[in-house]
Amino acid sequence: QSCDAQQRGSRSRVCVSVLFLALSVHFSSSQTYVLDDKGGLGRLFDGIGGLSGGGATSRLLVNYAEPYRSQILDYLFKPNFGASLHILKVEIGGDAQTTDGTEPSHMHYENDENYFRGYEWWLMKEAKKRNPNITLIGLPWAFPAWVGRGKNWPYDYPDITASYVVNWILGAKQYHNLDIQYVGIWNERKYDIKYIKVLRNMLDKVGLSGVGIIAADGDWSIANSMISDHALNDCVEVIGAHYPGTTTVADALKTQKKLWSSEDYSTFNDEVGGGCWARILNQNYVNGNMTATISWNLVASYYEELPFGREGLMTAKEPWSGNYVVESPIWITAHTTQFTQPGWTYLRTVGHLAGGGSYVALTDGKGNLTVVIETMTHDHSVCIRPPLPPFHVTSQNATFQLNGSFASIKELQVWRSQFNFKTKTPSLFEKLKPLKLIDGSFTLNLSEDEVYTFTTMTTGQKGVYPDPPAPAGFPKAYKDDFNVRNPPFSEAPHFADQTGVFEYYINLTDPGPHTFTLRQVVTERPVTWVADADQTISVIGDYQWQNLTVTCDVFMESVDSGGVFIAARVNKGGESVRSANGVFFWVFADGTYKVTNDLAGQTVLAEGLSGTRAYGWNTLSLTVNGQLASGQLNGYPLWKNAVVLNPKNGWAAIGTRSFELAQFDNFAVVAD
């Protein structure tokens, strides 16, 4: 193979590498690694996946127009196209804040069941449409208040909690023809042995014996309990740990159960994030015998200023513009997913490279072989957690010798990613010339920060669509009258609930101008995962907005104690929502109003009489310009020139004084 003008400067290494591959040059200085199945095989491979939820991480995805929404889904799920994911894990919504927002429950109240709320049902169906063999998993982060029976704890009544979860699995099948293969316990919270046994028994009783339980979606500690409690051990199919740092513990290995990194990654999705993902995808098995790795999160489809912004396999946070970005983790995922399937088996001959990095090899047992090699350096593969101990990677020659049933392989397909951190010109998932083997052997010149796949599979493809539209800020003039007779989703576009749940509502008692509204429906504080606010709130818009006018019709449904607000410059959401500041214009059912600098309502900027009552519509308007704010009620000035020093910018928002029913209509915002 010739090297043309590319054979200059930093690019010469690329050509040299290709020459090594094409000619199968052997170096005496190479370390040799044997890939062999004669002594048996390793563990069964269960797949690589993404996590939607925990919470509301796919919130904005549903609002993309076609064809962009389908393109994003193809990059995630379509086989032999992009990430080609094997697993989709979703949150079982619990009406509570679970990182970047709330997801609605299928049972807000004990006598309530609705299996069309939210967007996880839709997402699972879209994934299944593209990959009928995809593994589906559900996991609760939080629970509606009634499950806890007055306590912020779901285990005092294990039959109630188990029934709630089982109903979700049954509903997935009955209403969406979705088969959930695994279910978790309670994300990253203390597990309860009695509850796990009750859940297993209930699943079996209703014909769901094929649904496996993953426990405990936290650390490895449940393994010790499983060793001493054989009944518990029989209930658990998979031990799932979060952010395990590629290592497991002896007790987990003793159980002989499947070991998964059931939540991992959670790292900003630039090239270092891609390096993190490349390293842990290999080393979760090499170091920890973990046979599945699931990324939190699937797609960063939430406002970037919320916690953990852009920590998905790709980014899709602008449905109003149509812009999305296929980030490096998509193509790093493809190095494994496009050339393996769940049910393949790891070889026992996997490990670390002498010069740093790692290699894994998998087979389908039918003669196919896939080898994935990574040489990610420490500083270019740091994940958000846990801390990464020092290690060193250097350029090296490596010879791979295929023995056993693989000795007769004559040719391997080659795919390569080079991050090229020095030149900042990454080359991701590039197909190279097939590699001819000599006596089952090939030698590579491996540089730092590379990923290679060598495979007998010929089906790989780097899928591509035309560039999406350019990024753009949220529209400066935006309005929504919520007049949607048959909404495809229960949430209004672009609203991101941060405490409480705001759903489309048909007001049959008011056939006039407010028949179709948005209604806050959570009436008790849920069994929470983080510290939800005491008020409900949904944010929308551009976090950089400074000067703006927010207008909305509001309707309180709690006599005397009711209260609602509109807000501007809201500066916090997600796990930090309790401490959100901004400009909040409240009216109450006792005939008063208040203007505060915080969601908690402690810093009062203005207050007085409003004459507002429950069960009557009022129009609120809030204008913030520089350091001054003013408000109108039903078209008339109610207060003006309240001094606002901070925050300088933030989202618009609507919400309620407490967990109470209230309606909103004719929302509008105009920003400078």
XYZ file of C-alpha atoms in Angstrom:
672
model
C 0.000 0.000 0.000
C 1.374 3.425 -0.904
C 1.453 6.430 1.408
C 0.876 9.637 -0.528
C 0.872 13.214 0.747
C -0.449 12.037 4.107
C 3.029 10.721 4.839
C 4.148 13.973 6.372
C 4.484 15.221 9.931
C 2.079 13.796 12.481
C 0.175 11.890 9.801
C 3.114 9.650 8.925
C 2.346 7.415 11.867
C -1.045 6.632 10.363
C 0.500 5.362 7.172
C 3.162 3.391 8.974
C 0.443 1.751 11.017
C -1.449 0.821 7.892
C 1.687 -0.618 6.359
C 2.224 -2.815 9.400
C -1.318 -4.069 9.102
C -1.248 -4.691 5.384
C 2.066 -6.497 5.319
C 1.717 -8.322 8.645
C 5.295 -7.377 9.477
C 6.750 -9.283 12.444
C 9.109 -7.689 14.927
C 11.271 -9.602 17.324
C 10.685 -6.835 19.869
C 6.939 -7.425 19.820
C 5.112 -8.836 22.786
C 3.033 -11.833 21.677
C -0.558 -12.363 22.810
C -2.211 -15.696 22.101
C -5.928 -15.806 21.275
C -7.056 -19.371 21.852
C -10.175 -21.346 22.702
C -8.506 -24.725 23.276
C -8.609 -24.331 27.045
C -12.250 -23.291 27.078
C -14.009 -19.963 26.928
C -14.729 -17.155 29.353
C -18.023 -15.597 30.333
C -21.046 -15.053 28.113
C -21.260 -11.527 26.693
C -24.524 -9.740 27.562
C -24.117 -6.518 25.602
C -23.525 -2.789 25.719
C -26.332 -0.373 26.386
C -27.593 3.084 27.201
C -29.795 4.407 29.978
C -32.706 6.780 29.444
C -33.822 8.326 32.685
C -32.501 8.914 36.100
C -33.844 11.335 35.246
C -35.531 12.891 32.265
C -32.355 12.642 30.176
C -34.295 12.004 26.948
C -36.808 14.773 27.655
C -36.102 16.960 24.619
C -35.599 14.100 22.149
C -39.312 13.551 21.626
C -39.794 17.146 20.465
C -37.464 16.847 17.460
C -39.125 17.093 14.072
C -38.564 14.463 11.434
C -36.285 13.427 9.864
C -33.905 14.455 12.657
C -35.562 12.472 15.417
C -35.392 9.257 13.419
C -31.787 9.976 12.488
C -30.832 10.310 16.155
C -32.590 7.039 16.937
C -30.778 5.332 14.067
C -27.396 6.460 15.382
C -28.303 4.929 18.729
C -30.107 1.710 17.865
C -29.943 0.763 14.189
C -27.746 -2.321 13.747
C -24.526 -1.810 11.794
C -25.035 1.930 11.536
C -23.908 3.767 14.678
C -23.782 2.725 18.319
C -25.972 -0.302 17.460
C -26.827 -0.729 21.125
C -27.696 -4.162 22.519
C -29.437 -2.911 25.687
C -31.872 -0.110 26.556
C -32.469 0.582 30.220
C -35.192 3.055 31.198
C -36.443 4.698 34.338
C -39.736 3.527 35.770
C -41.020 7.044 36.383
C -41.884 7.912 39.966
C -43.105 11.548 39.785
C -39.915 12.784 41.482
C -36.671 14.535 40.606
C -34.071 11.923 39.669
C -31.102 14.012 38.383
C -32.178 16.266 35.500
C -35.946 16.224 35.908
C -38.984 14.224 36.898
C -40.542 11.393 34.911
C -44.244 10.642 35.300
C -45.446 7.508 37.033
C -47.868 5.035 35.494
C -49.755 5.276 38.814
C -49.847 8.801 40.236
C -52.410 7.568 42.755
C -53.283 4.132 44.071
C -56.460 3.832 42.007
C -54.844 5.305 38.890
C -53.197 3.440 36.014
C -52.066 4.991 32.749
C -49.452 3.339 30.538
C -49.128 6.168 28.034
C -47.508 8.837 30.196
C -44.014 10.004 29.482
C -41.764 8.986 26.616
C -39.973 5.832 27.764
C -42.671 3.586 26.224
C -42.179 5.369 22.909
C -38.402 5.147 23.170
C -38.460 1.400 23.874
C -40.733 0.834 20.877
C -38.463 2.889 18.623
C -35.435 0.929 19.819
C -37.266 -2.366 19.290
C -38.372 -1.254 15.833
C -34.724 -0.866 14.840
C -33.340 -3.842 16.747
C -35.981 -6.478 17.563
C -33.429 -8.310 19.722
C -32.607 -5.393 22.001
C -32.674 -6.171 25.743
C -35.093 -3.963 27.737
C -34.597 -3.132 31.416
C -36.683 -1.089 33.857
C -35.479 0.460 37.119
C -37.242 2.784 39.579
C -35.435 5.799 41.042
C -38.437 7.135 42.959
C -42.027 6.186 43.765
C -45.345 8.026 44.106
C -46.201 9.007 47.673
C -48.894 6.348 48.095
C -46.303 3.563 47.690
C -44.493 4.776 50.803
C -47.691 5.158 52.844
C -46.532 8.450 54.306
C -42.826 7.605 54.559
C -39.962 8.479 52.252
C -39.203 4.758 52.002
C -40.626 2.127 49.623
C -39.923 -1.085 51.566
C -42.213 -0.981 54.599
C -44.976 -2.456 52.443
C -43.073 -4.705 50.007
C -46.244 -6.169 48.491
C -47.396 -2.684 47.464
C -44.048 -1.725 45.968
C -43.674 -5.035 44.144
C -47.195 -4.789 42.741
C -46.461 -1.254 41.518
C -43.349 -2.430 39.650
C -44.984 -5.586 38.297
C -47.889 -3.503 36.977
C -45.390 -1.471 34.961
C -43.943 -4.625 33.398
C -47.404 -6.008 32.639
C -48.474 -2.666 31.176
C -45.451 -2.606 28.900
C -46.619 -5.885 27.385
C -50.363 -5.243 27.370
C -50.326 -1.743 25.906
C -47.081 -1.650 23.924
C -46.192 -5.307 23.252
C -42.855 -4.755 24.972
C -41.186 -7.631 26.806
C -39.128 -6.352 29.718
C -36.286 -8.811 30.315
C -34.842 -7.382 33.525
C -35.973 -5.179 36.381
C -33.937 -3.448 39.053
C -34.696 -2.751 42.714
C -34.161 0.894 43.678
C -31.428 2.893 42.047
C -28.329 3.399 44.227
C -30.269 3.047 47.467
C -30.186 0.471 50.226
C -31.578 -2.841 49.077
C -34.157 -4.783 51.085
C -33.872 -8.571 51.074
C -37.514 -9.144 51.911
C -38.624 -6.900 49.059
C -36.413 -8.737 46.538
C -37.966 -12.048 47.554
C -41.491 -10.629 47.396
C -40.806 -9.166 43.956
C -39.417 -12.465 42.658
C -42.429 -14.365 43.985
C -44.890 -11.883 42.485
C -43.185 -11.943 39.098
C -43.403 -15.722 39.060
C -47.061 -15.737 40.105
C -48.181 -13.497 37.233
C -46.273 -15.440 34.592
C -43.152 -13.273 34.493
C -40.681 -15.919 35.600
C -38.505 -14.969 32.619
C -37.959 -11.459 33.953
C -34.620 -11.396 35.740
C -33.887 -9.268 38.794
C -30.799 -7.045 38.792
C -29.562 -6.187 42.266
C -28.771 -3.878 43.707
C -27.822 -1.165 41.174
C -25.344 0.388 43.568
C -22.206 -1.277 44.872
C -21.269 -4.966 45.134
C -22.386 -5.367 48.766
C -25.419 -7.508 48.012
C -23.042 -10.315 46.967
C -22.177 -10.980 50.606
C -25.867 -11.329 51.475
C -26.413 -13.649 48.515
C -23.632 -15.989 49.667
C -25.205 -16.395 53.099
C -28.835 -16.434 51.916
C -29.461 -19.090 49.277
C -33.071 -17.988 48.745
C -31.903 -14.459 47.965
C -29.232 -15.854 45.676
C -31.907 -17.757 43.751
C -33.944 -14.541 43.319
C -31.150 -12.496 41.732
C -30.031 -13.152 38.172
C -27.558 -10.293 37.766
C -25.407 -8.404 40.254
C -25.312 -4.872 38.923
C -22.851 -2.257 40.178
C -22.586 1.425 39.331
C -19.318 3.113 38.348
C -17.227 0.164 39.540
C -13.942 1.535 38.242
C -13.562 -1.642 36.105
C -13.145 -3.838 39.201
C -15.322 -6.279 41.091
C -15.013 -8.004 44.478
C -14.325 -11.590 45.470
C -17.813 -12.148 46.908
C -19.446 -11.182 43.616
C -17.293 -13.694 41.755
C -18.143 -16.402 44.290
C -21.864 -16.124 43.512
C -21.226 -17.278 39.916
C -23.873 -14.772 38.827
C -23.717 -12.470 35.832
C -21.792 -9.334 36.786
C -22.723 -6.082 35.073
C -21.702 -2.484 35.213
C -25.371 -1.575 35.174
C -24.636 2.148 35.153
C -21.329 3.629 34.051
C -19.655 6.436 32.065
C -21.545 9.650 33.090
C -18.761 11.716 31.552
C -18.764 14.809 29.336
C -18.937 13.462 25.805
C -15.917 15.140 24.256
C -12.910 13.118 23.094
C -11.737 12.468 26.664
C -15.218 11.134 27.359
C -14.821 8.880 24.340
C -11.509 7.724 25.755
C -13.118 6.952 29.104
C -15.768 4.874 27.347
C -13.190 3.008 25.243
C -11.136 2.084 28.286
C -14.004 0.866 30.485
C -15.747 -1.091 27.717
C -12.704 -3.328 27.509
C -11.446 -3.231 31.061
C -14.798 -3.829 32.758
C -14.325 -7.375 31.528
C -10.537 -7.636 31.650
C -10.359 -6.402 35.265
C -13.824 -7.090 36.594
C -15.441 -9.936 34.627
C -18.393 -7.665 33.851
C -20.245 -8.848 30.771
C -22.471 -5.824 30.182
C -21.811 -2.099 30.472
C -24.612 0.472 30.359
C -23.972 4.159 29.781
C -25.653 6.879 31.784
C -26.893 8.358 29.766
C -28.167 7.232 26.405
C -28.452 10.656 24.777
C -27.888 14.074 26.323
C -31.318 15.401 25.444
C -31.899 17.877 28.270
C -30.941 21.498 28.895
C -27.155 21.517 29.119
C -27.119 23.778 32.197
C -28.882 21.100 34.226
C -26.586 18.795 36.231
C -24.209 16.578 34.243
C -24.769 18.394 30.957
C -23.741 16.556 27.781
C -23.006 13.287 29.566
C -24.603 11.019 26.972
C -23.335 8.903 24.100
C -24.439 11.738 21.803
C -26.036 15.161 22.164
C -29.552 16.159 21.088
C -30.545 19.217 23.123
C -32.043 21.527 20.494
C -35.315 20.216 19.108
C -36.281 23.778 18.144
C -33.329 23.978 15.710
C -33.014 20.303 14.769
C -29.312 20.323 15.608
C -27.721 17.238 17.136
C -24.123 16.017 17.460
C -22.871 12.464 16.953
C -20.161 12.445 19.610
C -17.107 10.173 19.836
C -18.714 7.672 22.288
C -21.113 6.600 19.521
C -18.225 5.379 17.363
C -16.299 3.902 20.275
C -19.402 1.859 21.081
C -19.554 0.664 17.476
C -16.090 -0.906 17.782
C -17.719 -3.599 19.926
C -21.440 -3.573 19.199
C -21.270 -3.803 15.422
C -19.114 -6.937 15.556
C -20.578 -8.878 18.494
C -23.985 -9.793 19.849
C -25.302 -10.848 23.258
C -24.753 -14.582 23.420
C -21.220 -14.386 22.073
C -18.554 -15.510 24.528
C -15.379 -13.869 25.726
C -12.190 -15.818 25.257
C -10.206 -16.571 28.379
C -7.210 -15.112 26.600
C -7.929 -11.431 27.257
C -5.799 -8.994 29.198
C -3.535 -5.966 29.388
C -0.924 -4.974 26.845
C 2.685 -4.803 27.979
C 2.950 -1.149 26.985
C -0.404 -0.235 28.492
C -3.926 -0.622 27.223
C -6.034 -3.756 26.933
C -7.503 -6.277 24.540
C -10.579 -8.488 24.563
C -11.661 -11.198 22.146
C -15.104 -12.694 21.619
C -16.523 -15.496 19.501
C -19.964 -16.620 18.415
C -18.854 -20.252 18.645
C -19.398 -20.630 14.918
C -15.974 -19.585 13.736
C -16.344 -15.817 14.020
C -13.882 -13.810 16.071
C -13.810 -10.150 17.128
C -10.830 -8.548 18.856
C -11.031 -5.041 20.369
C -7.835 -3.273 21.435
C -7.549 0.072 23.233
C -4.463 2.076 24.168
C -6.049 4.993 25.980
C -3.678 7.042 28.113
C -4.579 8.102 31.636
C -5.306 11.786 31.056
C -7.253 11.081 27.886
C -9.556 8.480 29.453
C -10.552 9.942 32.813
C -14.170 9.226 33.706
C -16.191 11.396 36.072
C -16.045 8.661 38.717
C -14.408 6.877 40.459
C -10.907 8.433 40.719
C -8.537 6.872 38.200
C -5.217 5.583 39.618
C -2.071 6.495 37.652
C -0.959 4.252 34.806
C 1.273 4.596 31.772
C 0.707 3.799 28.103
C 3.375 3.988 25.427
C 3.682 3.153 21.737
C 4.337 -0.545 21.285
C 4.481 -3.420 18.870
C 2.082 -6.259 19.590
C 1.846 -9.625 17.883
C -1.393 -11.598 18.094
C -1.294 -15.320 17.485
C -4.579 -17.073 16.684
C -4.671 -20.658 17.878
C -7.315 -23.307 18.418
C -10.338 -23.021 16.158
C -9.146 -19.580 15.020
C -5.821 -20.768 13.591
C -7.301 -21.163 10.120
C -8.501 -17.567 9.863
C -6.773 -15.962 6.878
C -8.201 -12.437 6.888
C -9.636 -9.944 9.358
C -11.595 -6.755 8.768
C -9.995 -3.717 10.418
C -11.649 -0.677 12.000
C -9.662 2.024 13.731
C -10.209 5.155 15.834
C -7.358 7.580 16.507
C -8.105 10.430 18.882
C -5.087 12.509 17.798
C -5.246 14.758 20.834
C -2.154 16.728 19.798
C -3.557 17.784 16.440
C -7.192 17.785 17.617
C -8.199 15.977 14.413
C -9.740 12.711 15.552
C -10.350 9.950 13.047
C -13.148 7.779 14.415
C -14.326 4.342 13.314
C -12.391 4.326 10.065
C -12.465 1.194 7.923
C -8.998 0.105 6.845
C -7.833 -2.441 4.304
C -8.480 -6.057 5.390
C -5.568 -7.661 7.210
C -3.982 -10.816 5.752
C -2.759 -13.212 8.423
C 0.418 -15.273 8.128
C 0.154 -18.583 9.978
C -2.632 -17.124 12.097
C -0.446 -14.235 13.216
C -0.363 -10.466 12.787
C 1.725 -7.679 14.289
C 0.625 -4.125 14.997
C 2.339 -0.870 15.734
C 0.066 0.583 18.391
C 0.280 4.237 19.323
C -1.279 5.961 22.300
C -5.005 6.738 22.327
C -6.156 4.328 19.653
C -8.939 1.774 19.379
C -8.842 -1.108 16.919
C -11.323 -3.795 15.993
C -10.140 -6.883 14.121
C -12.996 -9.133 13.103
C -14.221 -11.814 10.770
C -17.543 -9.944 10.579
C -18.015 -8.038 7.333
C -21.214 -6.195 8.245
C -19.752 -3.077 9.884
C -20.731 0.332 8.589
C -20.132 3.930 9.606
C -23.620 5.262 9.060
C -24.032 8.839 7.976
C -26.822 11.312 7.370
C -26.588 14.813 5.905
C -25.495 17.394 8.446
C -28.368 18.479 10.687
C -29.326 22.156 10.898
C -26.919 24.530 12.605
C -27.328 25.071 16.354
C -29.542 27.939 17.446
C -30.784 29.362 20.706
C -34.291 28.792 22.008
C -36.753 31.049 20.118
C -36.871 34.496 21.716
C -40.607 34.664 21.134
C -42.377 31.454 22.125
C -45.957 30.586 23.039
C -48.049 27.498 23.683
C -51.815 27.378 24.210
C -51.725 23.615 24.918
C -54.663 23.070 22.556
C -53.765 19.507 21.575
C -56.719 17.158 21.451
C -54.698 13.935 21.149
C -51.168 14.742 22.294
C -48.511 12.193 21.282
C -46.831 12.675 24.668
C -48.178 13.712 28.045
C -45.697 16.603 28.385
C -45.846 19.887 26.495
C -42.853 20.525 24.210
C -39.668 21.865 25.798
C -41.040 22.100 29.352
C -38.662 20.278 31.703
C -40.373 19.338 34.972
C -37.994 19.693 37.926
C -40.392 18.906 40.753
C -43.933 17.707 40.162
C -45.421 16.557 36.855
C -47.092 18.878 34.360
C -49.360 17.048 31.909
C -51.759 17.900 29.131
C -55.282 18.079 30.535
C -58.745 18.282 29.028
C -60.903 20.415 31.308
C -64.357 18.989 30.626
C -65.961 21.340 33.170
C -64.828 24.365 31.163
C -65.780 24.007 27.494
C -64.662 27.596 26.870
C -61.230 29.025 26.086
C -59.512 26.904 28.742
C -60.663 23.429 27.698
C -57.125 22.295 26.926
C -54.561 23.150 29.590
C -51.370 22.006 31.270
C -51.996 20.627 34.752
C -49.687 19.879 37.676
C -50.913 16.524 38.982
C -48.671 15.404 41.874
C -50.590 16.037 45.101
C -48.206 14.522 47.679
C -44.459 14.592 48.055
C -43.180 11.383 46.375
C -40.783 8.830 47.797
C -37.859 10.874 46.574
C -34.406 9.991 45.264
C -32.856 13.419 45.825
C -34.036 16.516 47.688
C -36.965 17.620 45.555
C -38.214 21.132 46.124
C -41.256 21.685 48.351
C -42.793 23.518 45.409
C -43.416 22.136 41.922
C -41.653 23.746 38.981
C -41.161 23.225 35.251
C -38.523 25.225 33.379
C -38.323 26.199 29.727
C -36.273 28.321 27.369
C -32.749 29.657 27.115
C -30.619 29.675 30.259
C -28.855 32.795 28.971
C -32.043 34.859 28.926
C -31.705 38.073 30.940
C -34.431 40.513 29.919
C -37.781 38.906 29.205
C -41.524 38.940 29.730
C -43.339 35.778 30.795
C -47.130 35.567 30.581
C -49.449 32.723 31.544
C -53.051 32.073 32.549
C -53.235 30.265 35.894
C -55.966 28.344 37.736
C -55.670 27.189 41.349
C -57.612 24.149 42.532
C -56.805 24.259 46.262
C -59.134 26.548 48.201
C -57.368 28.863 50.671
C -54.000 27.048 50.529
C -53.453 27.142 46.767
C -50.678 29.065 45.106
C -49.090 29.312 41.661
C -46.239 31.239 40.066
C -44.542 32.242 36.874
C -40.830 32.952 36.920
C -37.838 34.304 35.017
C -34.076 33.923 35.374
C -34.404 30.577 37.166
C -30.806 29.539 37.712
C -30.953 25.956 39.011
C -32.698 22.678 38.320
C -32.120 18.978 38.675
C -30.684 17.801 41.971
C -30.106 21.446 42.974
C -33.655 22.635 42.361
C -34.386 23.304 46.044
C -31.885 26.156 46.012
C -33.071 27.716 42.742
C -33.055 31.509 42.576
C -34.712 33.793 40.055
C -37.685 36.130 39.963
C -40.856 34.359 41.104
C -44.266 36.047 40.827
C -46.765 34.197 43.027
C -50.502 34.569 43.524
C -52.405 32.716 46.217
C -55.949 31.510 46.779
C -56.229 33.640 49.927
C -56.218 36.821 47.836
C -52.538 37.771 48.174
C -49.468 37.906 45.998
C -45.735 37.757 46.581
C -42.593 38.329 44.564
C -39.531 36.387 45.681
C -35.919 35.986 44.666
C -35.979 32.237 45.338
C -38.144 29.190 44.739
C -38.337 28.541 48.476
C -40.079 31.916 48.861
C -37.826 33.199 51.641
C -36.375 36.326 50.014
C -39.373 38.593 49.440
C -39.049 41.451 46.943
C -42.684 42.607 47.050
C -46.032 41.472 48.471
C -49.616 42.608 48.889
C -53.247 41.937 48.022
C -54.241 40.429 44.680
C -57.848 39.355 45.126
C -57.059 35.991 43.530
C -59.059 32.915 44.518
C -59.195 29.262 43.633
C -61.334 28.077 40.734
C -60.966 31.229 38.707
C -58.631 31.999 35.832
C -56.118 34.821 36.157
C -53.493 36.087 33.742
C -50.054 36.764 35.207
C -47.351 38.724 33.422
C -43.784 39.164 34.662
C -41.254 41.510 33.082
C -37.607 41.561 34.100
C -35.320 44.191 32.590
C -31.874 44.765 33.993
C -32.162 45.070 37.763
C -35.878 45.874 37.789
C -38.931 43.624 37.647
C -42.642 44.365 37.404
C -45.825 42.308 37.311
C -49.333 42.524 35.962
C -52.507 40.722 36.994
C -55.234 40.408 34.383
C -53.713 43.206 32.319
C -53.315 45.725 35.154
C -50.095 46.618 36.983
C -49.951 44.895 40.376
C -46.379 45.730 41.403
C -43.366 47.374 39.777
C -39.702 48.249 40.131
C -38.749 45.389 42.391
C -34.953 45.357 42.520
C -33.335 42.139 41.296
C -29.545 42.002 41.658
C -29.131 38.279 41.038
C -29.298 35.991 39.190
C -28.379 37.708 35.953
C -29.900 35.048 33.688
C -31.840 31.786 33.638
C -34.866 29.913 32.368
C -38.534 30.854 32.412
C -40.747 28.666 34.591
C -44.202 27.858 35.932
C -45.123 26.062 39.118
C -47.130 25.731 42.300
C -46.731 26.593 45.977
C -46.876 22.946 47.067
C -47.790 19.518 45.729
C -51.255 20.549 44.548
C -53.485 20.495 41.513
C -53.277 23.618 39.338
C -53.692 24.476 35.678
C -51.772 26.678 33.236
C -52.783 27.976 29.830
C -51.645 30.354 27.096
C -48.014 30.420 28.140
C -45.871 32.982 26.320
C -42.364 34.367 26.649
C -40.655 37.208 24.808
C -36.942 37.728 25.402
C -34.648 40.500 24.202
